[in-house]
Amino acid sequence: MTGTVHLTDAVAAAARPRRRERILHDARLKGFGLRILPSGTRTWVLRHPVSGARQRLGRFPALGCEEARRIARALLLGDAPPAPTPTLTEIYAAWREARMPRLAPTTQASFATSIETRILPALGQKPADRLTVAEFAEWFRIESERKPGAANWRLTQVRQLLKFARETGRVPEDMPDASAALRRNRRAPVGRILTRTEIAALGRALDDLQDW
């Protein structure tokens, strides 16, 4: 499958990777296409007719064909300035609509409570590309002082939101992730109660040490 085709979600899903990168060009919109890497990663792209520059729009299947084509057409028209980078709150709103229904009801509730009460109040107001390592580090410090394990979970949620934004073209794929500099809290050792057999064996071992 090469050259120009009528791109659809089905075509994108069926496209197989080869030894080299290749692009399927859309028959409906000139410049719009699907880039397929040898790894199997599929990314919607747009080649601008004047400059020849190629712009990444988002990854399939996170970003569907019709939505990617709509974005490409709007960019080609050039009527509006580039959209500003969304805030984490705006990214969460899109993620909640697209991904939340896939989760079990109880998981939906815990995700919403965690993100809406512990993440967005601290990090949700600035454009995602302007959040700094220092801001993430201070937020993570405060969360870790409360509950280290919960802080780790919320850090994972932040990274999931940013990954979703990159995959759906809401932020550039190469946008630096300031949260990547943070290290998760180490899990404290977990103890357990010894069985009667283990207690007896420990007692014999201590007796042997005293005799020795």
PDB file of C-alpha atoms in Angstrom:
ATOM      1  CA  MET A   1       0.000   0.000   0.000  1.00  0.00           C
ATOM      2  CA  THR A   2       1.847   3.064  -1.260  1.00  0.00           C
ATOM      3  CA  GLY A   3       1.258   6.372  -3.050  1.00  0.00           C
ATOM      4  CA  THR A   4      -2.068   8.206  -2.890  1.00  0.00           C
ATOM      5  CA  VAL A   5      -5.092   6.611  -1.230  1.00  0.00           C
ATOM      6  CA  HIS A   6      -8.367   7.699   0.325  1.00  0.00           C
ATOM      7  CA  LEU A   7      -7.212   7.742   3.930  1.00  0.00           C
ATOM      8  CA  THR A   8      -9.585   6.427   6.594  1.00  0.00           C
ATOM      9  CA  ASP A   9      -9.209   4.925  10.046  1.00  0.00           C
ATOM     10  CA  ALA A  10      -9.531   1.473   8.479  1.00  0.00           C
ATOM     11  CA  VAL A  11      -6.729   2.192   6.005  1.00  0.00           C
ATOM     12  CA  ALA A  12      -4.513   3.503   8.802  1.00  0.00           C
ATOM     13  CA  ALA A  13      -5.162   0.443  10.952  1.00  0.00           C
ATOM     14  CA  ALA A  14      -4.406  -1.925   8.061  1.00  0.00           C
ATOM     15  CA  ALA A  15      -1.204  -0.170   6.965  1.00  0.00           C
ATOM     16  CA  ARG A  16       1.819  -2.326   7.786  1.00  0.00           C
ATOM     17  CA  PRO A  17       5.293  -1.007   8.615  1.00  0.00           C
ATOM     18  CA  ARG A  18       8.222  -1.682   6.340  1.00  0.00           C
ATOM     19  CA  ARG A  19      11.972  -1.552   6.733  1.00  0.00           C
ATOM     20  CA  ARG A  20      11.960   2.188   5.990  1.00  0.00           C
ATOM     21  CA  GLU A  21       9.707   5.074   6.892  1.00  0.00           C
ATOM     22  CA  ARG A  22       6.963   5.721   4.368  1.00  0.00           C
ATOM     23  CA  ILE A  23       4.031   8.106   3.920  1.00  0.00           C
ATOM     24  CA  LEU A  24       0.573   7.376   2.556  1.00  0.00           C
ATOM     25  CA  HIS A  25      -0.739  10.520   0.843  1.00  0.00           C
ATOM     26  CA  ASP A  26      -4.412  11.398   1.055  1.00  0.00           C
ATOM     27  CA  ALA A  27      -6.422  11.524  -2.184  1.00  0.00           C
ATOM     28  CA  ARG A  28      -8.905  14.020  -0.701  1.00  0.00           C
ATOM     29  CA  LEU A  29      -6.597  16.674   0.765  1.00  0.00           C
ATOM     30  CA  LYS A  30      -3.280  17.507  -0.838  1.00  0.00           C
ATOM     31  CA  GLY A  31      -0.403  17.577   1.630  1.00  0.00           C
ATOM     32  CA  PHE A  32      -2.206  15.454   4.241  1.00  0.00           C
ATOM     33  CA  GLY A  33      -0.824  12.004   4.895  1.00  0.00           C
ATOM     34  CA  LEU A  34      -0.023   9.182   7.289  1.00  0.00           C
ATOM     35  CA  ARG A  35       3.625   8.565   8.212  1.00  0.00           C
ATOM     36  CA  ILE A  36       4.409   4.949   9.124  1.00  0.00           C
ATOM     37  CA  LEU A  37       7.664   4.180  10.916  1.00  0.00           C
ATOM     38  CA  PRO A  38       9.399   0.778  10.911  1.00  0.00           C
ATOM     39  CA  SER A  39       8.432   0.508  14.598  1.00  0.00           C
ATOM     40  CA  GLY A  40       4.757   0.583  13.596  1.00  0.00           C
ATOM     41  CA  THR A  41       4.075   4.094  14.921  1.00  0.00           C
ATOM     42  CA  ARG A  42       1.572   5.909  12.699  1.00  0.00           C
ATOM     43  CA  THR A  43       1.440   9.711  12.710  1.00  0.00           C
ATOM     44  CA  TRP A  44      -0.793  12.075  10.749  1.00  0.00           C
ATOM     45  CA  VAL A  45       1.294  14.703   8.976  1.00  0.00           C
ATOM     46  CA  LEU A  46       0.793  17.758   6.801  1.00  0.00           C
ATOM     47  CA  ARG A  47       3.253  19.082   4.222  1.00  0.00           C
ATOM     48  CA  HIS A  48       2.761  22.799   3.677  1.00  0.00           C
ATOM     49  CA  PRO A  49       2.634  23.635  -0.032  1.00  0.00           C
ATOM     50  CA  VAL A  50       4.678  26.859   0.114  1.00  0.00           C
ATOM     51  CA  SER A  51       7.452  26.104   2.566  1.00  0.00           C
ATOM     52  CA  GLY A  52       7.482  22.342   2.059  1.00  0.00           C
ATOM     53  CA  ALA A  53       7.780  21.911   5.827  1.00  0.00           C
ATOM     54  CA  ARG A  54       6.192  18.788   7.269  1.00  0.00           C
ATOM     55  CA  GLN A  55       4.105  19.215  10.411  1.00  0.00           C
ATOM     56  CA  ARG A  56       3.043  16.422  12.749  1.00  0.00           C
ATOM     57  CA  LEU A  57      -0.637  16.526  13.707  1.00  0.00           C
ATOM     58  CA  GLY A  58      -0.949  13.592  16.117  1.00  0.00           C
ATOM     59  CA  ARG A  59      -0.699   9.827  16.352  1.00  0.00           C
ATOM     60  CA  PHE A  60      -3.172   7.245  15.167  1.00  0.00           C
ATOM     61  CA  PRO A  61      -5.316   5.770  16.730  1.00  0.00           C
ATOM     62  CA  ALA A  62      -5.429   8.404  19.472  1.00  0.00           C
ATOM     63  CA  LEU A  63      -6.253  10.938  16.755  1.00  0.00           C
ATOM     64  CA  GLY A  64      -8.715   9.677  14.159  1.00  0.00           C
ATOM     65  CA  CYS A  65      -8.481  10.331  10.432  1.00  0.00           C
ATOM     66  CA  GLU A  66     -11.416  12.719  10.080  1.00  0.00           C
ATOM     67  CA  GLU A  67     -10.286  14.874  13.000  1.00  0.00           C
ATOM     68  CA  ALA A  68      -6.702  14.914  11.679  1.00  0.00           C
ATOM     69  CA  ARG A  69      -7.924  15.892   8.196  1.00  0.00           C
ATOM     70  CA  ARG A  70     -10.037  18.687   9.697  1.00  0.00           C
ATOM     71  CA  ILE A  71      -6.984  20.037  11.550  1.00  0.00           C
ATOM     72  CA  ALA A  72      -4.893  19.817   8.380  1.00  0.00           C
ATOM     73  CA  ARG A  73      -7.516  21.642   6.314  1.00  0.00           C
ATOM     74  CA  ALA A  74      -7.727  24.444   8.893  1.00  0.00           C
ATOM     75  CA  LEU A  75      -3.951  24.813   8.890  1.00  0.00           C
ATOM     76  CA  LEU A  76      -3.864  24.973   5.092  1.00  0.00           C
ATOM     77  CA  LEU A  77      -6.497  27.686   5.035  1.00  0.00           C
ATOM     78  CA  GLY A  78      -4.343  29.737   7.368  1.00  0.00           C
ATOM     79  CA  ASP A  79      -7.262  31.871   8.473  1.00  0.00           C
ATOM     80  CA  ALA A  80      -6.487  31.649  12.149  1.00  0.00           C
ATOM     81  CA  PRO A  81      -3.216  31.981  14.090  1.00  0.00           C
ATOM     82  CA  PRO A  82      -1.797  28.815  15.635  1.00  0.00           C
ATOM     83  CA  ALA A  83      -3.794  27.676  18.618  1.00  0.00           C
ATOM     84  CA  PRO A  84      -2.115  28.346  21.972  1.00  0.00           C
ATOM     85  CA  THR A  85      -0.804  25.411  23.959  1.00  0.00           C
ATOM     86  CA  PRO A  86      -3.641  24.142  26.169  1.00  0.00           C
ATOM     87  CA  THR A  87      -3.470  24.126  29.936  1.00  0.00           C
ATOM     88  CA  LEU A  88      -3.455  20.891  31.895  1.00  0.00           C
ATOM     89  CA  THR A  89      -7.084  21.653  32.792  1.00  0.00           C
ATOM     90  CA  GLU A  90      -8.018  21.827  29.097  1.00  0.00           C
ATOM     91  CA  ILE A  91      -6.062  18.662  28.354  1.00  0.00           C
ATOM     92  CA  TYR A  92      -7.865  16.882  31.186  1.00  0.00           C
ATOM     93  CA  ALA A  93     -11.263  17.993  29.815  1.00  0.00           C
ATOM     94  CA  ALA A  94     -10.417  16.430  26.432  1.00  0.00           C
ATOM     95  CA  TRP A  95      -8.989  13.290  28.087  1.00  0.00           C
ATOM     96  CA  ARG A  96     -12.066  12.939  30.267  1.00  0.00           C
ATOM     97  CA  GLU A  97     -14.349  13.015  27.230  1.00  0.00           C
ATOM     98  CA  ALA A  98     -12.220  10.648  25.135  1.00  0.00           C
ATOM     99  CA  ARG A  99     -10.753   8.199  27.641  1.00  0.00           C
ATOM    100  CA  MET A 100     -12.752   8.319  30.879  1.00  0.00           C
ATOM    101  CA  PRO A 101     -15.701   6.273  29.532  1.00  0.00           C
ATOM    102  CA  ARG A 102     -13.338   3.321  29.019  1.00  0.00           C
ATOM    103  CA  LEU A 103     -12.757   3.044  32.778  1.00  0.00           C
ATOM    104  CA  ALA A 104     -14.896   1.276  35.344  1.00  0.00           C
ATOM    105  CA  PRO A 105     -17.250   3.609  37.282  1.00  0.00           C
ATOM    106  CA  THR A 106     -15.290   3.304  40.530  1.00  0.00           C
ATOM    107  CA  THR A 107     -12.034   4.013  38.692  1.00  0.00           C
ATOM    108  CA  GLN A 108     -13.615   7.019  36.991  1.00  0.00           C
ATOM    109  CA  ALA A 109     -14.562   8.440  40.375  1.00  0.00           C
ATOM    110  CA  SER A 110     -11.099   7.962  41.893  1.00  0.00           C
ATOM    111  CA  PHE A 111      -9.381   9.424  38.822  1.00  0.00           C
ATOM    112  CA  ALA A 112     -11.657  12.467  38.786  1.00  0.00           C
ATOM    113  CA  THR A 113     -11.217  13.119  42.511  1.00  0.00           C
ATOM    114  CA  SER A 114      -7.440  12.788  42.334  1.00  0.00           C
ATOM    115  CA  ILE A 115      -6.953  14.959  39.253  1.00  0.00           C
ATOM    116  CA  GLU A 116      -9.542  17.605  40.074  1.00  0.00           C
ATOM    117  CA  THR A 117      -8.595  18.082  43.743  1.00  0.00           C
ATOM    118  CA  ARG A 118      -4.844  17.351  43.907  1.00  0.00           C
ATOM    119  CA  ILE A 119      -3.402  18.076  40.443  1.00  0.00           C
ATOM    120  CA  LEU A 120      -5.341  20.781  38.625  1.00  0.00           C
ATOM    121  CA  PRO A 121      -5.519  23.315  41.484  1.00  0.00           C
ATOM    122  CA  ALA A 122      -1.700  23.380  41.551  1.00  0.00           C
ATOM    123  CA  LEU A 123      -0.771  22.785  37.900  1.00  0.00           C
ATOM    124  CA  GLY A 124      -3.866  23.325  35.792  1.00  0.00           C
ATOM    125  CA  GLN A 125      -3.786  27.030  34.992  1.00  0.00           C
ATOM    126  CA  LYS A 126      -0.636  27.507  32.905  1.00  0.00           C
ATOM    127  CA  PRO A 127      -0.095  26.329  29.312  1.00  0.00           C
ATOM    128  CA  ALA A 128       1.427  22.854  29.466  1.00  0.00           C
ATOM    129  CA  ASP A 129       4.626  23.943  27.711  1.00  0.00           C
ATOM    130  CA  ARG A 130       5.255  26.622  30.356  1.00  0.00           C
ATOM    131  CA  LEU A 131       5.132  24.332  33.381  1.00  0.00           C
ATOM    132  CA  THR A 132       8.627  24.140  34.838  1.00  0.00           C
ATOM    133  CA  VAL A 133      10.597  21.432  36.605  1.00  0.00           C
ATOM    134  CA  ALA A 134      10.585  23.606  39.740  1.00  0.00           C
ATOM    135  CA  GLU A 135       6.783  23.813  39.736  1.00  0.00           C
ATOM    136  CA  PHE A 136       6.400  20.075  39.281  1.00  0.00           C
ATOM    137  CA  ALA A 137       9.003  19.410  41.977  1.00  0.00           C
ATOM    138  CA  GLU A 138       7.265  21.672  44.527  1.00  0.00           C
ATOM    139  CA  TRP A 139       3.877  20.119  43.809  1.00  0.00           C
ATOM    140  CA  PHE A 140       5.325  16.600  44.089  1.00  0.00           C
ATOM    141  CA  ARG A 141       7.101  17.474  47.360  1.00  0.00           C
ATOM    142  CA  ILE A 142       3.855  18.655  48.935  1.00  0.00           C
ATOM    143  CA  GLU A 143       1.957  15.597  47.713  1.00  0.00           C
ATOM    144  CA  SER A 144       4.739  13.266  48.910  1.00  0.00           C
ATOM    145  CA  GLU A 145       4.668  14.757  52.410  1.00  0.00           C
ATOM    146  CA  ARG A 146       0.970  13.872  52.608  1.00  0.00           C
ATOM    147  CA  LYS A 147       1.025  10.385  51.076  1.00  0.00           C
ATOM    148  CA  PRO A 148       4.096   9.169  49.149  1.00  0.00           C
ATOM    149  CA  GLY A 149       2.253   6.354  47.404  1.00  0.00           C
ATOM    150  CA  ALA A 150      -0.610   8.607  46.309  1.00  0.00           C
ATOM    151  CA  ALA A 151       1.941  11.153  45.074  1.00  0.00           C
ATOM    152  CA  ASN A 152       3.459   8.494  42.812  1.00  0.00           C
ATOM    153  CA  TRP A 153       0.021   7.669  41.417  1.00  0.00           C
ATOM    154  CA  ARG A 154      -0.742  11.329  40.717  1.00  0.00           C
ATOM    155  CA  LEU A 155       2.601  11.803  38.989  1.00  0.00           C
ATOM    156  CA  THR A 156       1.630   8.904  36.714  1.00  0.00           C
ATOM    157  CA  GLN A 157      -1.705  10.615  36.014  1.00  0.00           C
ATOM    158  CA  VAL A 158       0.053  13.865  35.048  1.00  0.00           C
ATOM    159  CA  ARG A 159       2.282  11.973  32.636  1.00  0.00           C
ATOM    160  CA  GLN A 160      -0.722  10.166  31.165  1.00  0.00           C
ATOM    161  CA  LEU A 161      -2.413  13.509  30.472  1.00  0.00           C
ATOM    162  CA  LEU A 162       0.690  14.906  28.767  1.00  0.00           C
ATOM    163  CA  LYS A 163       1.131  11.722  26.721  1.00  0.00           C
ATOM    164  CA  PHE A 164      -2.503  11.958  25.613  1.00  0.00           C
ATOM    165  CA  ALA A 165      -1.945  15.586  24.578  1.00  0.00           C
ATOM    166  CA  ARG A 166       1.089  14.637  22.462  1.00  0.00           C
ATOM    167  CA  GLU A 167      -0.608  11.648  20.839  1.00  0.00           C
ATOM    168  CA  THR A 168      -3.701  13.655  19.873  1.00  0.00           C
ATOM    169  CA  GLY A 169      -1.788  16.648  18.532  1.00  0.00           C
ATOM    170  CA  ARG A 170      -2.842  19.048  21.261  1.00  0.00           C
ATOM    171  CA  VAL A 171       0.810  19.782  22.019  1.00  0.00           C
ATOM    172  CA  PRO A 172       3.891  19.178  19.844  1.00  0.00           C
ATOM    173  CA  GLU A 173       5.214  15.615  20.022  1.00  0.00           C
ATOM    174  CA  ASP A 174       8.657  16.963  20.899  1.00  0.00           C
ATOM    175  CA  MET A 175       7.430  19.247  23.693  1.00  0.00           C
ATOM    176  CA  PRO A 176       9.688  18.699  26.726  1.00  0.00           C
ATOM    177  CA  ASP A 177       7.980  17.003  29.680  1.00  0.00           C
ATOM    178  CA  ALA A 178       9.117  18.845  32.797  1.00  0.00           C
ATOM    179  CA  SER A 179       7.656  16.087  34.993  1.00  0.00           C
ATOM    180  CA  ALA A 180      10.166  13.608  33.542  1.00  0.00           C
ATOM    181  CA  ALA A 181      12.857  15.023  35.838  1.00  0.00           C
ATOM    182  CA  LEU A 182      11.003  13.787  38.936  1.00  0.00           C
ATOM    183  CA  ARG A 183      11.739  10.450  40.566  1.00  0.00           C
ATOM    184  CA  ARG A 184       9.003   8.403  42.138  1.00  0.00           C
ATOM    185  CA  ASN A 185       9.072   7.852  45.894  1.00  0.00           C
ATOM    186  CA  ARG A 186      10.680   4.578  46.882  1.00  0.00           C
ATOM    187  CA  ARG A 187       8.334   2.068  48.388  1.00  0.00           C
ATOM    188  CA  ALA A 188       8.927   1.414  52.089  1.00  0.00           C
ATOM    189  CA  PRO A 189       9.657  -2.202  53.081  1.00  0.00           C
ATOM    190  CA  VAL A 190       6.533  -4.100  54.053  1.00  0.00           C
ATOM    191  CA  GLY A 191       6.634  -6.345  57.123  1.00  0.00           C
ATOM    192  CA  ARG A 192       4.450  -9.333  57.972  1.00  0.00           C
ATOM    193  CA  ILE A 193       3.530 -11.448  60.978  1.00  0.00           C
ATOM    194  CA  LEU A 194       5.540 -14.657  61.398  1.00  0.00           C
ATOM    195  CA  THR A 195       3.750 -17.978  61.444  1.00  0.00           C
ATOM    196  CA  ARG A 196       3.992 -20.289  64.462  1.00  0.00           C
ATOM    197  CA  THR A 197       6.392 -22.532  62.567  1.00  0.00           C
ATOM    198  CA  GLU A 198       8.617 -19.564  61.712  1.00  0.00           C
ATOM    199  CA  ILE A 199       8.546 -18.319  65.333  1.00  0.00           C
ATOM    200  CA  ALA A 200       9.562 -21.760  66.590  1.00  0.00           C
ATOM    201  CA  ALA A 201      12.400 -21.924  64.064  1.00  0.00           C
ATOM    202  CA  LEU A 202      13.564 -18.459  65.072  1.00  0.00           C
ATOM    203  CA  GLY A 203      13.528 -19.494  68.741  1.00  0.00           C
ATOM    204  CA  ARG A 204      15.668 -22.546  68.051  1.00  0.00           C
ATOM    205  CA  ALA A 205      18.113 -20.426  66.060  1.00  0.00           C
ATOM    206  CA  LEU A 206      18.446 -17.941  68.939  1.00  0.00           C
ATOM    207  CA  ASP A 207      18.965 -20.788  71.397  1.00  0.00           C
ATOM    208  CA  ASP A 208      21.702 -22.190  69.190  1.00  0.00           C
ATOM    209  CA  LEU A 209      23.396 -18.780  69.105  1.00  0.00           C
ATOM    210  CA  GLN A 210      23.359 -18.588  72.888  1.00  0.00           C
ATOM    211  CA  ASP A 211      24.899 -22.092  73.169  1.00  0.00           C
ATOM    212  CA  TRP A 212      27.541 -21.142  70.594  1.00  0.00           C
TER     213      TRP A 212
END
